[in-house]
Tab-separated table of C-alpha atoms in Angstrom:
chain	number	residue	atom	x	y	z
A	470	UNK	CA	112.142	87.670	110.769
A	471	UNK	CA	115.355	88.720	110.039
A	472	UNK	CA	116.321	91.064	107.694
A	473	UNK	CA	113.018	92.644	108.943
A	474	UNK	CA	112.623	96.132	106.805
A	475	UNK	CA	109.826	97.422	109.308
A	476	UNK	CA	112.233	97.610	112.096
A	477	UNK	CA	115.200	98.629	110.513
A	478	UNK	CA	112.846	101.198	108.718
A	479	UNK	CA	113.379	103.484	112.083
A	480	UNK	CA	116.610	104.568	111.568
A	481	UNK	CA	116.282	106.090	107.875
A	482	UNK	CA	115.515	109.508	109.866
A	483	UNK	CA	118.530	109.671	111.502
A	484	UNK	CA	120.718	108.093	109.383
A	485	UNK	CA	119.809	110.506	106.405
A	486	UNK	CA	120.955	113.464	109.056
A	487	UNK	CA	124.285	112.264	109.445
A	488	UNK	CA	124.654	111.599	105.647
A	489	UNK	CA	122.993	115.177	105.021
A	490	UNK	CA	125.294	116.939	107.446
A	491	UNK	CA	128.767	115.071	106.220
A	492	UNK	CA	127.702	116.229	102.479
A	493	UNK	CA	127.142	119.748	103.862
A	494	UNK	CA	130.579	119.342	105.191
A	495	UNK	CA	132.234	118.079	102.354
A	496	UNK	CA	130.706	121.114	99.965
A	497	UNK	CA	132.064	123.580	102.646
A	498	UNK	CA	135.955	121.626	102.207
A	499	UNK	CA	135.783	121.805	98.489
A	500	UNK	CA	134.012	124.965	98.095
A	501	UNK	CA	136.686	126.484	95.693
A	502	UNK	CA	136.482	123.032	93.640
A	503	UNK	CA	132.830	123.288	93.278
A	504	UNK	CA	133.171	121.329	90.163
A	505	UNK	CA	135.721	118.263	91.185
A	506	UNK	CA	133.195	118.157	94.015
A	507	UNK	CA	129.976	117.599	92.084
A	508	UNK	CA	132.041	115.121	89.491
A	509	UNK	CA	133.308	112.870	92.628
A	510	UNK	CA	129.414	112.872	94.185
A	511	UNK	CA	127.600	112.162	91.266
A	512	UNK	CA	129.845	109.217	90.329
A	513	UNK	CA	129.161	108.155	94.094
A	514	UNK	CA	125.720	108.321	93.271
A	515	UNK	CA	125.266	106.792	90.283
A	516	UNK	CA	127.621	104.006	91.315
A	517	UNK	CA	125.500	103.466	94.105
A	518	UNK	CA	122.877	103.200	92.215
A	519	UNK	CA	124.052	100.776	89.763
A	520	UNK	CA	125.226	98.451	92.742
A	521	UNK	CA	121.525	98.458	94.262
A	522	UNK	CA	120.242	97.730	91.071
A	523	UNK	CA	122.191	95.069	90.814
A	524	UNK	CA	122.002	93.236	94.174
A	525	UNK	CA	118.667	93.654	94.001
A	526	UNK	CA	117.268	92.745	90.503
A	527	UNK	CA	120.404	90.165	90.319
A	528	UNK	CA	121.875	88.900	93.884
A	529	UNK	CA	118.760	88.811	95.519
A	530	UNK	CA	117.279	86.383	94.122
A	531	UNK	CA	119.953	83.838	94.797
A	532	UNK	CA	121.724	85.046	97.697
A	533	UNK	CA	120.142	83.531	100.760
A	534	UNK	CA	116.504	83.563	99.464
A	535	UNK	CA	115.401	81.568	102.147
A	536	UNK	CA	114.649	84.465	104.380
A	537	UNK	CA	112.275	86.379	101.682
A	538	UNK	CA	109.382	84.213	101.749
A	539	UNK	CA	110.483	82.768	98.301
A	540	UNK	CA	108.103	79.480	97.520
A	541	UNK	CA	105.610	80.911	99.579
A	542	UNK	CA	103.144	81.279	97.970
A	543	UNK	CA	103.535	78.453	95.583
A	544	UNK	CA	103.107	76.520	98.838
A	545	UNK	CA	100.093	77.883	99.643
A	546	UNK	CA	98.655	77.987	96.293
A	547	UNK	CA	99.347	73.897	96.721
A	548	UNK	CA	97.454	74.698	100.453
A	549	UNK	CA	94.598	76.252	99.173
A	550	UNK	CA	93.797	73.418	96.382
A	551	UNK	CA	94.050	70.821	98.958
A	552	UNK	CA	91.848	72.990	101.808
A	553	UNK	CA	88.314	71.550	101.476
A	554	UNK	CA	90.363	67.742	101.402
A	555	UNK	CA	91.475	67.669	104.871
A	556	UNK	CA	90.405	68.406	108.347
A	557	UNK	CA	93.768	69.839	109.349
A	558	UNK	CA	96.928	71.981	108.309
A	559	UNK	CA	99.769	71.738	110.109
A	560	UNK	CA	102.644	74.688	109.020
A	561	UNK	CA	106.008	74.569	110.471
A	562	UNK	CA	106.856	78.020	111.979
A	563	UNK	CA	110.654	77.718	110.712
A	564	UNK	CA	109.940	81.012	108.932
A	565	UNK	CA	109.254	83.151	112.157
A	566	UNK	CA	105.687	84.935	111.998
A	567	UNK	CA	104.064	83.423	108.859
A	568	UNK	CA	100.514	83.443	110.508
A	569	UNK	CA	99.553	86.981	108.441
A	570	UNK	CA	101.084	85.595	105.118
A	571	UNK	CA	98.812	82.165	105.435
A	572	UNK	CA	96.040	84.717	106.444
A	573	UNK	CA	96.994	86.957	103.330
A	574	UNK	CA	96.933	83.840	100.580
A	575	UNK	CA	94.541	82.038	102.094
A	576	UNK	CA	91.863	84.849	101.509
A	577	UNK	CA	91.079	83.974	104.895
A	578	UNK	CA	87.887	86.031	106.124
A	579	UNK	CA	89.161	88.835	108.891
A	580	UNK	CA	85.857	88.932	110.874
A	581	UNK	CA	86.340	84.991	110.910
A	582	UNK	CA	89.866	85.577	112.239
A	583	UNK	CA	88.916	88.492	114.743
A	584	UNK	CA	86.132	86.458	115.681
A	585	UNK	CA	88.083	83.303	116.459
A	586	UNK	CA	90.686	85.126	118.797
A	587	UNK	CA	92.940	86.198	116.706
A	588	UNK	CA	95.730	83.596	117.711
A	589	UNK	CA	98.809	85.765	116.477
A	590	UNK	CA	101.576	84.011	116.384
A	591	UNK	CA	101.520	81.464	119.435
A	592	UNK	CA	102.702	77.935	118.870
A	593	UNK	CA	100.165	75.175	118.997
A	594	UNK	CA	97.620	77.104	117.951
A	595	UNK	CA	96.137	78.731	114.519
A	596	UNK	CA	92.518	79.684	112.794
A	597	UNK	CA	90.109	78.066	110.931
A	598	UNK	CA	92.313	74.735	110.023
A	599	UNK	CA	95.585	75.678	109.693
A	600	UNK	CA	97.741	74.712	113.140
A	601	UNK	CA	101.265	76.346	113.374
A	602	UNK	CA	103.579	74.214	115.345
A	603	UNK	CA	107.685	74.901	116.144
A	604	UNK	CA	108.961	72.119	115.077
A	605	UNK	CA	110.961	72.364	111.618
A	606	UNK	CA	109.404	68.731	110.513
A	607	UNK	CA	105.950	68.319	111.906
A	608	UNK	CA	105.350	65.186	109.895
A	609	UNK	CA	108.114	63.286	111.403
A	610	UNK	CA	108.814	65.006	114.696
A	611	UNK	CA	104.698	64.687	115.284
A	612	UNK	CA	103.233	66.280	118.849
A	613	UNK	CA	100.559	65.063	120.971
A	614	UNK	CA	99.547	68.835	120.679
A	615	UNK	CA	98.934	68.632	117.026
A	616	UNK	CA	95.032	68.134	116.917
A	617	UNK	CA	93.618	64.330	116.400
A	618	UNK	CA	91.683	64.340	113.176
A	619	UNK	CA	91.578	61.868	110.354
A	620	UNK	CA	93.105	63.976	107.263
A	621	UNK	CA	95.941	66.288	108.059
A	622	UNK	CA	97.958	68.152	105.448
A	623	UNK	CA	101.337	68.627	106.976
A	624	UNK	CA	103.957	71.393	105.619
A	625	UNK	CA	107.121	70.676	106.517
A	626	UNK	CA	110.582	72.441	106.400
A	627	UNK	CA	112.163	71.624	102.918
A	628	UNK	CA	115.335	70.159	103.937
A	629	UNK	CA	113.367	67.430	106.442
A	630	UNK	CA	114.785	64.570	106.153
A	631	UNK	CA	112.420	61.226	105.455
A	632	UNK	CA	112.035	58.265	107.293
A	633	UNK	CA	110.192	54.856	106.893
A	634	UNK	CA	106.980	56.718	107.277
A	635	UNK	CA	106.763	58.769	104.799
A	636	UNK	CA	107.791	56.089	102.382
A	637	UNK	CA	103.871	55.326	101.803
A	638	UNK	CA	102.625	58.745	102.329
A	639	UNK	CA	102.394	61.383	99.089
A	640	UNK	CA	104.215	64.314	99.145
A	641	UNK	CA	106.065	67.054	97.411
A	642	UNK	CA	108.105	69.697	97.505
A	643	UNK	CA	108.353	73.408	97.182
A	644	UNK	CA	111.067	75.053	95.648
A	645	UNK	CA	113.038	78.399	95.852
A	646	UNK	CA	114.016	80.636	92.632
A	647	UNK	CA	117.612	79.507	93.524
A	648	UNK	CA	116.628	75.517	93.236
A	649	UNK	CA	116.328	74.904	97.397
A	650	UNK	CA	114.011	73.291	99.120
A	651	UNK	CA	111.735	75.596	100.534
A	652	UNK	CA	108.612	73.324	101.513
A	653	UNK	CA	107.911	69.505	101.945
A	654	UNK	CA	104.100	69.099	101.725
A	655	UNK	CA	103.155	65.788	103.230
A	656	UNK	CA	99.171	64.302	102.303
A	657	UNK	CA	98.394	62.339	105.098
């Protein structure tokens, strides 16, 4: 996953030190300006501020959304209704490690999931019947890993491209706040 908060998370501590220490600094240089000096930093502040506030509420939801999970969980809202109807699901891992957010909107059961193995984030493998494979288009780039049932729900990569057989299949897509393709679900 990348930008992944939980690492980067790590170096708050020591980044605030060297930010706390060059302040210090700075209010020892302008000590006899005490007032120019708390002017200058609060207008840094409050700018910086405003331009968070901005890229995130505004920019964020446009700018590269593709690596936020955006159409997520319409996707698996789409999933969920269509569950009990097949035998398989077959995700696309395209997103990195989306095993706990398919465990998260699915409801699944956690004793079910401990119980099972606990397959992490392996390919060719899953819980319950959701299968998470690496390829980007699992529908049209099928495996002879994938398993053999009758009904399989496939959930493709949204830019996939189609081919002659998908002409007769149903499907439909997923889309991102920013009008993308996120998801191409494929009833087979």
């Amino acid at each position: 996953d990348i930008p992944n908060i939980n690492r980067s998370i790590i170096m708050i501590p020591a980044l605030e030190l060297i930010a706390a220490v060059g302040f210090y600094r700075l209010a020892e240089i302008f000590n006899k300006k005490k007032i120019l000096f708390i002017a200058i930093s609060g207008i840094l502040f409050f700018g910086n501020i405003f331009y968070f506030g901005h890229q995130y509420f505004v920019n964020a939801k446009v700018h590269k959304p593709w690596y936020r999970n955006n159409g997520f969980s319409e996707m698996m809202r789409v999933v969920n209704e269509n569950y009990n109807k097949y035998d398989a699901i077959v995700i696309s891992k395209f997103q990195g490690g989306i095993y706990p957010l398919v465990l998260f909107y699915s409801k699944y059961n956690p004793k079910t999931y401990q119980e099972e193995g606990s397959t992490k984030n392996a390919d060719y493998t899953g819980f319950g019947k959701f299968f998470f494979v690496p390829q980007d288009c699992p529908f049209v780039e099928k495996s002879n890993k994938i398993p053999k049932v009758k009904n399989i729900l496939f959930v493709d990569k949204g830019d996939c491209p189609s081919d002659k057989s998908i002409e007769s299949k149903k499907s439909e897509y997923i889309y991102r706040e920013d009008s993308t393709r996120a998801f191409r679900i494929v009833y087979d």
